GROMACS .gro file of N, CA and C in nm:
model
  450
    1UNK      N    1  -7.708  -3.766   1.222
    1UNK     CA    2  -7.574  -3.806   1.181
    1UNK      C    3  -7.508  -3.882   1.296
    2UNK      N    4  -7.415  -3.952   1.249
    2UNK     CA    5  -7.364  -4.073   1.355
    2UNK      C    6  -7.229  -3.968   1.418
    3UNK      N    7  -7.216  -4.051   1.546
    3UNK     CA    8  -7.129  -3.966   1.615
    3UNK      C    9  -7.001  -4.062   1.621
    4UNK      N   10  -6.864  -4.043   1.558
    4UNK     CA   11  -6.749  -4.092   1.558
    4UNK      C   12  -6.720  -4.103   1.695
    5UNK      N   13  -6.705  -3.980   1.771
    5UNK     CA   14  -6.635  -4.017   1.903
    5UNK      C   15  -6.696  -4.099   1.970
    6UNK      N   16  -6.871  -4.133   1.937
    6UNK     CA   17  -6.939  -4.294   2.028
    6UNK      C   18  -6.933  -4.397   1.968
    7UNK      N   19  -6.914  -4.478   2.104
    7UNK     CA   20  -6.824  -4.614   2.057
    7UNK      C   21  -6.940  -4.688   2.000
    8UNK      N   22  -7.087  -4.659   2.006
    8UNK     CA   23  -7.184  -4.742   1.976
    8UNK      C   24  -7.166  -4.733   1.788
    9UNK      N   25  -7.207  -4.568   1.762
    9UNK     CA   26  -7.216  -4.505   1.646
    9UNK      C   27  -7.065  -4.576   1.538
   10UNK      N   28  -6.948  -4.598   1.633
   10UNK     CA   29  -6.805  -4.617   1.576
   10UNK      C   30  -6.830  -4.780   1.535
   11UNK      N   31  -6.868  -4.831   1.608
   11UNK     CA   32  -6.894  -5.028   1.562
   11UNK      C   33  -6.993  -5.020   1.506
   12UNK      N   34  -7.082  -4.911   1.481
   12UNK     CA   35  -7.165  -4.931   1.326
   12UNK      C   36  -7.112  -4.922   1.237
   13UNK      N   37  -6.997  -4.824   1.253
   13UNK     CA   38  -6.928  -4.797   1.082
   13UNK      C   39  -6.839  -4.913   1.045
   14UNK      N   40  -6.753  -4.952   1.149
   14UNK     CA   41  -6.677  -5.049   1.148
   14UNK      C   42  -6.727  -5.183   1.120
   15UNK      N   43  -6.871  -5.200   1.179
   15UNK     CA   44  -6.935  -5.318   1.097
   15UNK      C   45  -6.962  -5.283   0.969
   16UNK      N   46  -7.008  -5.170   0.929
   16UNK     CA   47  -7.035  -5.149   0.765
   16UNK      C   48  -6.881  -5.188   0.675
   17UNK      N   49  -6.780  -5.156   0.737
   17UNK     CA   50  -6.728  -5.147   0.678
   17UNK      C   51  -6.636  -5.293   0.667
   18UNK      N   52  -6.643  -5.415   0.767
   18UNK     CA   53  -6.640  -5.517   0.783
   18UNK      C   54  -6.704  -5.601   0.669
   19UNK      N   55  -6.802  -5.564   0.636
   19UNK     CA   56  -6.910  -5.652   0.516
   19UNK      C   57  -6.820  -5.630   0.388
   20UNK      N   58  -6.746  -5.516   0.361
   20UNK     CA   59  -6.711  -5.540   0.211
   20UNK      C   60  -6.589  -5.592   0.158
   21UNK      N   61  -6.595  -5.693   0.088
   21UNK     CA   62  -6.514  -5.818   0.034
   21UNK      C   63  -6.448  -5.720  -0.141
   22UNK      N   64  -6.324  -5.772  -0.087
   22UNK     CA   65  -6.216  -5.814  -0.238
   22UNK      C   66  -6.352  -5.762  -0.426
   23UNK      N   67  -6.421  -5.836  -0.401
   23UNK     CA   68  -6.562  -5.813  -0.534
   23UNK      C   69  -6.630  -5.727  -0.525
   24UNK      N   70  -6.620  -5.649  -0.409
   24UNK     CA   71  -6.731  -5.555  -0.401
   24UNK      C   72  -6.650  -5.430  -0.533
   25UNK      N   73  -6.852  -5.417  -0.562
   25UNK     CA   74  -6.866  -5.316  -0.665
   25UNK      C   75  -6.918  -5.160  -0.668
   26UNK      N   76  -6.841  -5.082  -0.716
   26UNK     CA   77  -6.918  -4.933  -0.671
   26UNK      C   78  -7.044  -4.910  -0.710
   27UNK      N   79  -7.147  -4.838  -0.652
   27UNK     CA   80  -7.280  -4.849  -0.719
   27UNK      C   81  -7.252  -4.718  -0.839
   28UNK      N   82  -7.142  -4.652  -0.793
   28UNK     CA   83  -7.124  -4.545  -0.853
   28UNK      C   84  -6.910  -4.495  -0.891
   29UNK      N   85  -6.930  -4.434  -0.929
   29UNK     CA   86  -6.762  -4.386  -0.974
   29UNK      C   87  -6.625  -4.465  -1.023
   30UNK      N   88  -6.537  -4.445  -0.996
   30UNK     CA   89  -6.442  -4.499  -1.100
   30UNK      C   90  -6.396  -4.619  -0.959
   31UNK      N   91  -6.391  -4.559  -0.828
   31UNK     CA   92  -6.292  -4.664  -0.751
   31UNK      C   93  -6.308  -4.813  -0.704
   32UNK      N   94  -6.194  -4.865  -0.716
   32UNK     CA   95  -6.262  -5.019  -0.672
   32UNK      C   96  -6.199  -5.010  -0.521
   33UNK      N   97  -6.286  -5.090  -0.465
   33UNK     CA   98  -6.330  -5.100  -0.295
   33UNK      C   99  -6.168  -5.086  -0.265
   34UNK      N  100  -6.103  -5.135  -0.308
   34UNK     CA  101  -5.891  -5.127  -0.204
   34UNK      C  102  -5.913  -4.944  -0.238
   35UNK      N  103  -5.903  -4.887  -0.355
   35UNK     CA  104  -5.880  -4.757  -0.360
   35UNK      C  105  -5.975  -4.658  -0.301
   36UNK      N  106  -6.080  -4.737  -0.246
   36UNK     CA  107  -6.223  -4.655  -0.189
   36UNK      C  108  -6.103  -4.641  -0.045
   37UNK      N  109  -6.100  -4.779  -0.006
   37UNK     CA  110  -6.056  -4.765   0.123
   37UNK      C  111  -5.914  -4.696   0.163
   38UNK      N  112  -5.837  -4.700   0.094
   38UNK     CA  113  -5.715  -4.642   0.070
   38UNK      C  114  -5.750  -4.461   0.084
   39UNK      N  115  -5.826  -4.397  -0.009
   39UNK     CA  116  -5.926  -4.295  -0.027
   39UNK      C  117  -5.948  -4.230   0.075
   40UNK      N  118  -6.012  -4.306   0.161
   40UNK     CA  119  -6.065  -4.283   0.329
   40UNK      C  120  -5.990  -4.239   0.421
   41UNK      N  121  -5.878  -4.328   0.419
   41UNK     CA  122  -5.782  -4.364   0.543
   41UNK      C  123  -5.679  -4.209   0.498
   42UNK      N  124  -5.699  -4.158   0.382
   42UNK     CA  125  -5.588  -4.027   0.327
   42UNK      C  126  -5.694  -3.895   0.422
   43UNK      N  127  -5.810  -3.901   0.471
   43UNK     CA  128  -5.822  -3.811   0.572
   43UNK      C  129  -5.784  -3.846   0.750
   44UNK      N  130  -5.734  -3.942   0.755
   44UNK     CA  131  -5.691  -3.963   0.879
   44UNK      C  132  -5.564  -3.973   0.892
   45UNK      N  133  -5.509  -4.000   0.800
   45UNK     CA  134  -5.319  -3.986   0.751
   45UNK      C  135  -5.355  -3.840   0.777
   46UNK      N  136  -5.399  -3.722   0.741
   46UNK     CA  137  -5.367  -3.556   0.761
   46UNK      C  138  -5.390  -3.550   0.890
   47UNK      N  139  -5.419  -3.657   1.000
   47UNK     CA  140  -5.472  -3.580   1.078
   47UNK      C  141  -5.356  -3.697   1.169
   48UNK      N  142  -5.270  -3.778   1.148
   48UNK     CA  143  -5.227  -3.880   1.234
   48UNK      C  144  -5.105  -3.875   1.155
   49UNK      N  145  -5.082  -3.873   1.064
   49UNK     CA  146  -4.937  -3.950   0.966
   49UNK      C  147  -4.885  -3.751   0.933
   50UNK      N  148  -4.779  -3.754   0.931
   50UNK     CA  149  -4.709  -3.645   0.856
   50UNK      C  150  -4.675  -3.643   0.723
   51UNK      N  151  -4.751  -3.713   0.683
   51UNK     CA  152  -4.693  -3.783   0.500
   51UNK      C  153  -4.795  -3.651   0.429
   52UNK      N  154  -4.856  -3.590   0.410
   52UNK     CA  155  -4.911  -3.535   0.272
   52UNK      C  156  -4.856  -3.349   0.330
   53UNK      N  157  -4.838  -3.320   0.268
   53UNK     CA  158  -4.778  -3.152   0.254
   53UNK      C  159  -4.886  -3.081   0.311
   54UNK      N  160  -4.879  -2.963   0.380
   54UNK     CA  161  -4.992  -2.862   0.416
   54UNK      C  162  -5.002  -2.786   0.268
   55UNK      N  163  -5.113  -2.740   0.244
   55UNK     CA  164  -5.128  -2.625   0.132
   55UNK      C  165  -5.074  -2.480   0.167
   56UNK      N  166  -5.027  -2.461   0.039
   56UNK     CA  167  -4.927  -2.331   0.040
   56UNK      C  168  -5.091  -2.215   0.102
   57UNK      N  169  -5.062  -2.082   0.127
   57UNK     CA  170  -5.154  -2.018   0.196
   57UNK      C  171  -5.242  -1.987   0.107
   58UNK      N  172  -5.246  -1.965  -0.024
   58UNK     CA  173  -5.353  -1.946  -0.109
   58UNK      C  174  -5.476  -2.075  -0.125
   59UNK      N  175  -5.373  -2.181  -0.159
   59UNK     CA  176  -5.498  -2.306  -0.159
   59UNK      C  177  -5.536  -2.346   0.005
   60UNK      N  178  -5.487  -2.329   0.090
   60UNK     CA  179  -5.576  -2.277   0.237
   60UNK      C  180  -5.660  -2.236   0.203
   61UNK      N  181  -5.666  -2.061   0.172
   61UNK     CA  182  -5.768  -1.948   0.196
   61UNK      C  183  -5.865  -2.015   0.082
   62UNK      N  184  -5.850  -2.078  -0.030
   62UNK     CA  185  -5.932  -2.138  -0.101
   62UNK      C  186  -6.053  -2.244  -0.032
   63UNK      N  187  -5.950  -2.339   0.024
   63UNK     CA  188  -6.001  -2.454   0.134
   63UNK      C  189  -6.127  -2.412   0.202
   64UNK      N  190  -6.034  -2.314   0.268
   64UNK     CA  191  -6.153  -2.294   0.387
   64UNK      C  192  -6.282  -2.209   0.367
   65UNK      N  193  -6.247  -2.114   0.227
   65UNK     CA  194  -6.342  -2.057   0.157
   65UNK      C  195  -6.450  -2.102   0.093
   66UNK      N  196  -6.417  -2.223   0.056
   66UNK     CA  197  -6.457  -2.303  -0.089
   66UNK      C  198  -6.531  -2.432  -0.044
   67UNK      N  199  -6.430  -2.517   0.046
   67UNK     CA  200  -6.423  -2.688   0.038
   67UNK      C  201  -6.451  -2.675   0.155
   68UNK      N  202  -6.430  -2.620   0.280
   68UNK     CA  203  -6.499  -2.628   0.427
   68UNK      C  204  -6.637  -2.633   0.436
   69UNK      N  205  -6.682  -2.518   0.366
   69UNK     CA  206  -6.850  -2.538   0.413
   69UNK      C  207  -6.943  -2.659   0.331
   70UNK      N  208  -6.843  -2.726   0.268
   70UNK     CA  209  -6.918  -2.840   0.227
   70UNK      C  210  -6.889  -2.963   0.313
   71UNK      N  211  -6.763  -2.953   0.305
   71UNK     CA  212  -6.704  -3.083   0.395
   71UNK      C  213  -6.789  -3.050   0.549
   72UNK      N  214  -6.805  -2.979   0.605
   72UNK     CA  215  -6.837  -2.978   0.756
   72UNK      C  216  -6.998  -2.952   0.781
   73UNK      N  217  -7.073  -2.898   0.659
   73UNK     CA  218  -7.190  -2.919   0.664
   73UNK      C  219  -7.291  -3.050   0.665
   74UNK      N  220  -7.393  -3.071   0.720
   74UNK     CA  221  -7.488  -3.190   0.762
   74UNK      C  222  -7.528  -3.207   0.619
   75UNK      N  223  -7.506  -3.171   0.505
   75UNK     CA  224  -7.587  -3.168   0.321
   75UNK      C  225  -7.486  -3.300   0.273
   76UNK      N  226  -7.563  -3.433   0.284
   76UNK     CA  227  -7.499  -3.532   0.250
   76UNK      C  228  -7.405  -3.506   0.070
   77UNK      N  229  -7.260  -3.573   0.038
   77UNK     CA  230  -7.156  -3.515  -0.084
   77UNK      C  231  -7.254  -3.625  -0.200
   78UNK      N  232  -7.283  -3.514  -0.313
   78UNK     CA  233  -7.328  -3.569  -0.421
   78UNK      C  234  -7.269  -3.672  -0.508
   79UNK      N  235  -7.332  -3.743  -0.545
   79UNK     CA  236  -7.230  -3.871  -0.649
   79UNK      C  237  -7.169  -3.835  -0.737
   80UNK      N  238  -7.063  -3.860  -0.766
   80UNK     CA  239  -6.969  -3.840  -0.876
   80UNK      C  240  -6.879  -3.707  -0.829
   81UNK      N  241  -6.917  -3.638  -0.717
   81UNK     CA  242  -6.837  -3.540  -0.709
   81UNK      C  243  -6.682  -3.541  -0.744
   82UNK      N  244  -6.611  -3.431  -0.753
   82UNK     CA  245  -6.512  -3.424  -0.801
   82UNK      C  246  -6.419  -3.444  -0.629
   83UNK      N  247  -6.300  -3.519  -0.727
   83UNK     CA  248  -6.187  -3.587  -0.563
   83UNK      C  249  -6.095  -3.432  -0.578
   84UNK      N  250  -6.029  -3.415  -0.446
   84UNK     CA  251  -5.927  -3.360  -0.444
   84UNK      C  252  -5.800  -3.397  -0.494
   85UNK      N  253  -5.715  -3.321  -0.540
   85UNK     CA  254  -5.567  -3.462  -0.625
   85UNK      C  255  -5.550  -3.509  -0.477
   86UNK      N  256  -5.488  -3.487  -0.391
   86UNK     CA  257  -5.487  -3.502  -0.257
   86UNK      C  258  -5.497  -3.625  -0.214
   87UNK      N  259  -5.626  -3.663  -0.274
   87UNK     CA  260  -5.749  -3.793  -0.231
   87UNK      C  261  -5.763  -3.866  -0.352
   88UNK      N  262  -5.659  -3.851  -0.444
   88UNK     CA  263  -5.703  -3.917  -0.593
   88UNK      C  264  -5.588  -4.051  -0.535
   89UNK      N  265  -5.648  -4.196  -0.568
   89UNK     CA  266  -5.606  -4.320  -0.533
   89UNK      C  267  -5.621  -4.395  -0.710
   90UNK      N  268  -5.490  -4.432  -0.780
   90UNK     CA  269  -5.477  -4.484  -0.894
   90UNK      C  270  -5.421  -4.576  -0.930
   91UNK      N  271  -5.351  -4.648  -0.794
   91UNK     CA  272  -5.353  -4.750  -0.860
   91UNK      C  273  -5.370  -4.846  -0.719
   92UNK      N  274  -5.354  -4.980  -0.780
   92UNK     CA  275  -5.419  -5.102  -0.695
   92UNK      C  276  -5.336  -5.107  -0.533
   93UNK      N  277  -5.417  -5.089  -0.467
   93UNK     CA  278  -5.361  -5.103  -0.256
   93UNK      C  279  -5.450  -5.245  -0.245
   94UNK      N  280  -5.374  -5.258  -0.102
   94UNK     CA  281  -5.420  -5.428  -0.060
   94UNK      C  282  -5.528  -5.402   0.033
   95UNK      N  283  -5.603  -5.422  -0.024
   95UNK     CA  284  -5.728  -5.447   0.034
   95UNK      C  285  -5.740  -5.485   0.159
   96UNK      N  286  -5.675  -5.568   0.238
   96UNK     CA  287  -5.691  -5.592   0.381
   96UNK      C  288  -5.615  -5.489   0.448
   97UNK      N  289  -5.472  -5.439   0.422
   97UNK     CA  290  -5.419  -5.369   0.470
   97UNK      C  291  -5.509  -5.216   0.481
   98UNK      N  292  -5.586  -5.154   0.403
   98UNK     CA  293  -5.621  -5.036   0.377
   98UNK      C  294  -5.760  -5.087   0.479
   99UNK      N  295  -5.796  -5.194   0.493
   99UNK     CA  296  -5.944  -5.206   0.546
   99UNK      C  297  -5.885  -5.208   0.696
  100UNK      N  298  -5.755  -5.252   0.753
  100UNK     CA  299  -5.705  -5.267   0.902
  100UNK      C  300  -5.663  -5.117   0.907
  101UNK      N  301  -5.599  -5.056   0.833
  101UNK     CA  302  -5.578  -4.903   0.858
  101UNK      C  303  -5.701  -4.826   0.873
  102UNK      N  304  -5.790  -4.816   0.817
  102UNK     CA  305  -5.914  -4.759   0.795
  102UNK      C  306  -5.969  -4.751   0.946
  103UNK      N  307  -5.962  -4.877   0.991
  103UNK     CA  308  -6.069  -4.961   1.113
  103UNK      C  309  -5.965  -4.889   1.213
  104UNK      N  310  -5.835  -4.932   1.219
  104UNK     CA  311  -5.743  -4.906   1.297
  104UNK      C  312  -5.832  -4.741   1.381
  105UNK      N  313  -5.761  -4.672   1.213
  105UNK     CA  314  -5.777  -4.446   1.242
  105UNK      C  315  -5.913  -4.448   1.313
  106UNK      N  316  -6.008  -4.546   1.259
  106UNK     CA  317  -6.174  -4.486   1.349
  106UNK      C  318  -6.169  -4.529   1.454
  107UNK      N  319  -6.088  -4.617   1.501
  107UNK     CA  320  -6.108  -4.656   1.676
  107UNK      C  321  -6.005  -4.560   1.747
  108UNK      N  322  -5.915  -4.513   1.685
  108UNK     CA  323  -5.821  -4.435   1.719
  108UNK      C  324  -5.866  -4.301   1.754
  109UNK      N  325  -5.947  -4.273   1.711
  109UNK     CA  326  -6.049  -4.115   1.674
  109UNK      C  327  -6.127  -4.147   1.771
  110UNK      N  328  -6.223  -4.252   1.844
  110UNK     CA  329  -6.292  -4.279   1.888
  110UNK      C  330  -6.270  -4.249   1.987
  111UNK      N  331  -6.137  -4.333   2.044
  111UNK     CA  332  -6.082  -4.355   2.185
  111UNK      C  333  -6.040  -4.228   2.252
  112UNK      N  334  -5.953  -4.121   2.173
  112UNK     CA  335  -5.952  -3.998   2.155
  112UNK      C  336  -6.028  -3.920   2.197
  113UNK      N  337  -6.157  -3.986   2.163
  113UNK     CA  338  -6.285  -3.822   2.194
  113UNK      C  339  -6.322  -3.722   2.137
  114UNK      N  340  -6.399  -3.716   2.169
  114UNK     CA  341  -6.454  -3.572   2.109
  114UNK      C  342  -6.362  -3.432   2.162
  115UNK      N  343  -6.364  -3.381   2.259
  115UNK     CA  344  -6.305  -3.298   2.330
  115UNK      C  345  -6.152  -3.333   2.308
  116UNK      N  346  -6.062  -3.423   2.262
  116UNK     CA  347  -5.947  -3.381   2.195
  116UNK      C  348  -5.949  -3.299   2.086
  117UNK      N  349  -6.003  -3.340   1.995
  117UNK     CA  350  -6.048  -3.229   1.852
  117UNK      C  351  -6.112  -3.074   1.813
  118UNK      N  352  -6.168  -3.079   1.969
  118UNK     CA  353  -6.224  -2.970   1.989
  118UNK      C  354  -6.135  -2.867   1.917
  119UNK      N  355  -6.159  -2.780   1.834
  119UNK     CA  356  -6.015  -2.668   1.821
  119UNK      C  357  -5.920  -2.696   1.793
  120UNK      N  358  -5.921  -2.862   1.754
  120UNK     CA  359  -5.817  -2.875   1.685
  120UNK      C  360  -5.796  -2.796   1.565
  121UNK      N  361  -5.612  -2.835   1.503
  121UNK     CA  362  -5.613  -2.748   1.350
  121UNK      C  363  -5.651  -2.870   1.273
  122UNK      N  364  -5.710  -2.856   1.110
  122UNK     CA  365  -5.707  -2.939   1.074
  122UNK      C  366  -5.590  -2.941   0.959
  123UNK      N  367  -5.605  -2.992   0.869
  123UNK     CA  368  -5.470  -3.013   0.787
  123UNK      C  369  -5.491  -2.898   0.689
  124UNK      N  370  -5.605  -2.868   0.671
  124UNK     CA  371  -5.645  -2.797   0.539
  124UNK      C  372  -5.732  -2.690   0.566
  125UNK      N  373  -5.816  -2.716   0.731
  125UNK     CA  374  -5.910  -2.600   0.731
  125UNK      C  375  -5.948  -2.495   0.859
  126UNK      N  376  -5.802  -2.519   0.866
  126UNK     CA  377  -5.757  -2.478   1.024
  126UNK      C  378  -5.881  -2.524   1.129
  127UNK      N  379  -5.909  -2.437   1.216
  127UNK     CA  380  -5.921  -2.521   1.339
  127UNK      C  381  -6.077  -2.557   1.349
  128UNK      N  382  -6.127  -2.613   1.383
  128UNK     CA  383  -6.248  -2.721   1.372
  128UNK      C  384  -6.333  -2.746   1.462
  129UNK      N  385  -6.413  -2.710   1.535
  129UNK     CA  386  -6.519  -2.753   1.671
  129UNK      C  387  -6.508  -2.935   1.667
  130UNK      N  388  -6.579  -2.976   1.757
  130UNK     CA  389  -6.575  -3.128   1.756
  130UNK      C  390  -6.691  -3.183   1.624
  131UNK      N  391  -6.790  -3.083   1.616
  131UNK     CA  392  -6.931  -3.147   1.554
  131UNK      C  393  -6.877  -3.106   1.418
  132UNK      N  394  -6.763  -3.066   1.404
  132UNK     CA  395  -6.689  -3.031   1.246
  132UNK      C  396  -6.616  -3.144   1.178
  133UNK      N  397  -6.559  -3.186   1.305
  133UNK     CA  398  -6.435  -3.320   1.222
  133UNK      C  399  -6.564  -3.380   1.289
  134UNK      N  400  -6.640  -3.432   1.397
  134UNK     CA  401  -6.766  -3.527   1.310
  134UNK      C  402  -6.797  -3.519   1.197
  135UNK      N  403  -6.866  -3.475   1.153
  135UNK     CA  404  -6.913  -3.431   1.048
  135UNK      C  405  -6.828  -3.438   0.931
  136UNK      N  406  -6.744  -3.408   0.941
  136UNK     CA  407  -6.615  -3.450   0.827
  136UNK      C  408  -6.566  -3.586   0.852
  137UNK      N  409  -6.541  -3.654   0.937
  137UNK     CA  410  -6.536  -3.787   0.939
  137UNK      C  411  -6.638  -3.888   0.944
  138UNK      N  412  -6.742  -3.816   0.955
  138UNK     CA  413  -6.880  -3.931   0.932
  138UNK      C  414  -6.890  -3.924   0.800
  139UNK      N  415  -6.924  -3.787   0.748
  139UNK     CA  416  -7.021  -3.812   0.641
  139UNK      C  417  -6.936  -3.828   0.482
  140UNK      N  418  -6.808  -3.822   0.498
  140UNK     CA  419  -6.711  -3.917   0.417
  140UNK      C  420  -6.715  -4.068   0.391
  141UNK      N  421  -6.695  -4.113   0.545
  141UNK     CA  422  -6.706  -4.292   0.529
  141UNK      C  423  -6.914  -4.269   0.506
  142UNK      N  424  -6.972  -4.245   0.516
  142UNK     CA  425  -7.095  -4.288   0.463
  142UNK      C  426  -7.074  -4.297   0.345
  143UNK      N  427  -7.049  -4.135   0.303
  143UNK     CA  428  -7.084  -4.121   0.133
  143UNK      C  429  -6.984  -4.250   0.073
  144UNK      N  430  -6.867  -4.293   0.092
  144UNK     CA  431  -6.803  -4.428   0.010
  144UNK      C  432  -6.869  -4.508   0.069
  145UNK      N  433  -6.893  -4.574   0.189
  145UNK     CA  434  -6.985  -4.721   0.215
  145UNK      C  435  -7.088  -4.717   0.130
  146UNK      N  436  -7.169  -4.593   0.140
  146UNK     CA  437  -7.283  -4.595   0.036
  146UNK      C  438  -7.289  -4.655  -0.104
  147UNK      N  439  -7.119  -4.566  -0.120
  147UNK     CA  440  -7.084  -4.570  -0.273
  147UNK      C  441  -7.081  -4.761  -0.339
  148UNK      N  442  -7.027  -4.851  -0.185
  148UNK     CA  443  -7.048  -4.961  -0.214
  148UNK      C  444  -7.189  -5.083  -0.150
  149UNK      N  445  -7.266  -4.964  -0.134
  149UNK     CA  446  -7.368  -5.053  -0.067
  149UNK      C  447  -7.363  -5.066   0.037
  150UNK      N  448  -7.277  -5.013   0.110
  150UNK     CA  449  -7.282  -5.090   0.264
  150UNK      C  450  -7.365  -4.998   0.321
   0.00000   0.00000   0.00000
């Protein structure tokens, strides 16, 4: 698995994610590439922007019960899986703007380090080792680049 906090591993994603144009098509699911990317950038808004609500303590204990050991495990997310409302994107975002935000949060994360995150909290699954929000921030932008070929 690619490592976010290296800058080598970070300008791979950022080139993947450089290649996809306005036409690009999902190989799979309902989103078109602005709402893929829009999609993305709503796990780095929880972790940078104050805009989305924490979960009341039940859908926590759910979270971290339920949706953690998938999100932070190395078991690449199956197609078609089901979105969180959270992460549900419906209607049309600008495509360049969501692709400069996107690019923006991963160099931002990058520059950051690993050892900032360490123990960090996260928005939803309290606190996190570094190879956790890797792992939650890699294997997200794969599974959508994938979703468009990249």
């Amino acid at each position: 698995m690619k490592n976010m906090f290296d800058s080598a591993d970070t300008e791979s994603v950022v080139a993947r994610i450089n290649k996809l144009n306005t036409e690009a098509k999902p190989l799979w699911g309902k989103m078109s590439v602005d709402q893929m990317l829009a999609h993305c950038n709503v796990t780095y808004e929880m972790v940078y922007d104050n805009i989305h609500p924490k979960p009341n303590a039940f859908k926590r204990w759910m979270l971290k019960t339920v949706v953690k050991p998938i999100v932070v495990s190395d078991k690449p997310y199956k197609k078609n899986s089901r979105t969180a409302p959270e992460f549900l994107i419906t209607d049309a975002k600008n495509f360049d703007l969501e692709k400069k935000r996107l690019v923006d949060f991963i160099n931002q994360t990058q520059q950051l380090g690993a050892n900032h995150f360490d123990n960090k909290a996260s928005h939803s699954f309290g606190n996190l080792t570094k190879k956790e929000w890797n792992t939650m921030f890699y294997k997200h932008l794969d599974h959508h680049l994938n979703q468009f070929g990249m």
